[in-house]
Short mmCIF file of C-alpha atoms in Angstrom, two decimals:
data_model
loop_
_atom_site.label_atom_id
_atom_site.label_comp_id
_atom_site.label_asym_id
_atom_site.label_seq_id
_atom_site.Cartn_x
_atom_site.Cartn_y
_atom_site.Cartn_z
CA MET A 1 29.42 77.41 53.03
CA SER A 2 29.11 74.89 55.74
CA HIS A 3 27.05 75.87 58.73
CA ARG A 4 29.46 74.12 61.07
CA PHE A 5 32.78 75.47 59.73
CA ALA A 6 33.32 79.07 58.56
CA LYS A 7 36.07 78.31 56.04
CA MET A 8 34.53 75.18 54.53
CA TYR A 9 32.56 75.17 51.29
CA VAL A 10 30.17 72.49 50.20
CA ILE A 11 29.62 71.92 46.50
CA ARG A 12 27.80 69.42 44.40
CA PRO A 13 29.88 66.83 42.61
CA GLN A 14 29.03 68.10 39.09
CA PHE A 15 30.50 71.50 40.07
CA PHE A 16 33.67 70.09 41.62
CA ILE A 17 35.85 70.29 38.47
CA PRO A 18 34.65 73.79 37.47
CA MET A 19 35.34 74.95 41.03
CA ILE A 20 38.86 73.53 40.92
CA THR A 21 39.35 75.21 37.53
CA LEU A 22 38.14 78.50 39.00
CA LEU A 23 40.52 78.14 41.94
CA ARG A 24 43.37 77.21 39.58
CA ASN A 25 42.69 80.21 37.34
CA ALA A 26 42.47 82.52 40.32
CA ALA A 27 45.79 81.17 41.61
CA LEU A 28 47.40 81.65 38.17
CA ASN A 29 46.07 85.20 37.96
CA SER A 30 47.34 85.84 41.46
CA LEU A 31 50.74 84.42 40.45
CA GLN A 32 50.77 86.63 37.35
CA TYR A 33 49.95 89.70 39.43
CA LYS A 34 52.69 88.78 41.91
CA GLN A 35 55.20 88.46 39.03
CA GLU A 36 54.14 91.84 37.58
CA LEU A 37 54.42 93.37 41.04
CA ALA A 38 57.93 91.90 41.40
CA VAL A 39 58.90 93.36 38.00
CA ILE A 40 57.57 96.79 39.01
CA LYS A 41 59.44 96.60 42.34
CA ASN A 42 62.64 95.70 40.47
CA GLN A 43 62.08 98.64 38.14
CA ASN A 44 61.59 100.93 41.13
CA ILE A 45 64.76 99.55 42.67
CA ASP A 46 66.57 100.10 39.35
CA ILE A 47 65.28 103.68 39.22
CA SER A 48 66.37 104.36 42.79
CA ASN A 49 69.77 102.75 42.06
CA PHE A 50 70.02 104.89 38.94
CA GLU A 51 69.22 108.00 40.95
CA GLU A 52 71.76 107.04 43.61
CA ASN A 53 74.41 106.39 40.96
CA MET A 54 73.60 109.66 39.21
CA ASN A 55 73.77 111.63 42.47
CA ASP A 56 77.04 109.89 43.36
CA PHE A 57 78.44 110.80 39.94
CA LYS A 58 77.30 114.41 40.34
CA GLU A 59 78.97 114.68 43.75
CA LYS A 60 82.23 113.19 42.52
CA PHE A 61 82.21 115.34 39.40
CA ALA A 62 81.53 118.47 41.47
CA ARG A 63 84.41 117.58 43.80
CA ASN A 64 86.78 117.02 40.88
CA TYR A 65 85.60 120.28 39.30
CA GLU A 66 86.30 122.19 42.51
CA LEU A 67 89.78 120.65 42.81
CA ALA A 68 90.59 121.42 39.17
CA SER A 69 89.22 124.95 39.56
CA CYS A 70 91.43 125.56 42.60
CA LYS A 71 94.49 124.23 40.74
CA PHE A 72 93.60 126.40 37.74
CA LYS A 73 93.30 129.52 39.90
CA THR A 74 96.57 128.72 41.65
CA ALA A 75 98.31 128.27 38.30
CA ILE A 76 96.96 131.61 37.03
CA GLU A 77 98.11 133.35 40.23
CA GLU A 78 101.58 131.83 39.84
CA ILE A 79 101.69 132.98 36.21
CA ASP A 80 100.71 136.49 37.30
CA LYS A 81 103.46 136.47 39.96
CA THR A 82 105.96 135.29 37.37
CA ILE A 83 104.86 138.02 34.95
CA ASP A 84 105.27 140.65 37.68
CA HIS A 85 108.72 139.30 38.54
CA LEU A 86 109.74 139.33 34.87
CA GLN A 87 108.45 142.91 34.50
CA LYS A 88 110.61 143.97 37.46
CA THR A 89 113.60 142.16 35.97
CA LYS A 90 112.98 143.88 32.64
CA ALA A 91 112.82 147.28 34.34
CA ALA A 92 116.06 146.54 36.18
CA LEU A 93 117.78 145.51 32.95
CA LEU A 94 116.56 148.63 31.15
CA SER A 95 117.85 150.75 34.05
CA SER A 96 121.21 148.95 33.84
CA GLU A 97 121.30 149.61 30.11
CA ASP A 98 120.72 153.34 30.71
CA ASN A 99 123.48 153.41 33.33
CA LEU A 100 125.87 151.59 31.00
CA ARG A 101 125.02 154.02 28.18
CA LEU A 102 125.74 156.99 30.45
CA ALA A 103 129.00 155.39 31.63
CA ASN A 104 130.00 154.77 28.01
CA LYS A 105 129.27 158.38 27.11
CA LYS A 106 131.40 159.59 30.02
CA ALA A 107 134.20 157.22 28.96
CA GLU A 108 134.09 158.59 25.42
CA ASP A 109 134.28 162.18 26.71
CA LEU A 110 137.28 161.31 28.85
CA SER A 111 140.59 162.76 27.70
CA ILE A 112 144.00 163.26 29.19
CA LYS A 113 143.61 167.02 29.13
CA ARG A 114 140.41 166.76 31.14
CA LEU A 115 142.08 164.52 33.70
CA THR A 116 145.00 166.92 34.09
CA LYS A 117 143.00 170.12 33.85
CA ASN A 118 143.59 171.31 37.44
CA ASN A 119 147.08 169.82 37.80
CA PRO A 120 149.68 172.62 37.34
CA THR A 121 152.59 170.27 36.67
CA MET A 122 150.77 168.49 33.89
CA LYS A 123 149.54 171.82 32.55
CA GLN A 124 153.11 173.03 32.29
CA LYS A 125 154.19 169.80 30.55
CA PHE A 126 151.42 170.16 27.97
CA GLU A 127 152.37 173.75 27.32
CA GLU A 128 155.96 172.65 26.79
CA LEU A 129 154.76 169.93 24.48
CA ASP A 130 152.70 172.44 22.51
CA GLU A 131 155.72 174.73 22.22
CA MET A 132 157.86 171.83 21.00
CA LYS A 133 155.26 171.02 18.37
CA LYS A 134 155.25 174.63 17.17
CA ILE A 135 159.04 174.64 16.94
CA ALA A 136 159.01 171.35 15.09
CA GLN A 137 156.48 172.70 12.61
CA THR A 138 158.43 175.84 11.97
CA GLN A 139 161.55 173.85 11.26
CA ILE A 140 159.91 171.73 8.67
#
């Protein structure tokens, strides 16, 4: 080191080329370390980008899952409502069938004599008809 200047070095001429070589090698090593540091920084950036992308994917997937889940639940509720409505319709149809069966039975039991049971005029006409049948049978 020079006694006059703090950042100046004094060397002998025979050591000038080895000193330059040392400085060159130190600069190359420094450059190599800088390149390795840049690679590591890029890897860290890639990792953080990967994490950000993964978190973004998770959030979007969770949102889509929630939407699909809501739609699925709504569809199931609508199916249940439809099933209930169809059950009520079935019960109404079965009730109608019973009423039609009862009406058919009453229609089968219907006769003219039953309709005219409490009508004295018709009762007299039937009695006359019965008498005419008896007379007709005796004549044969």
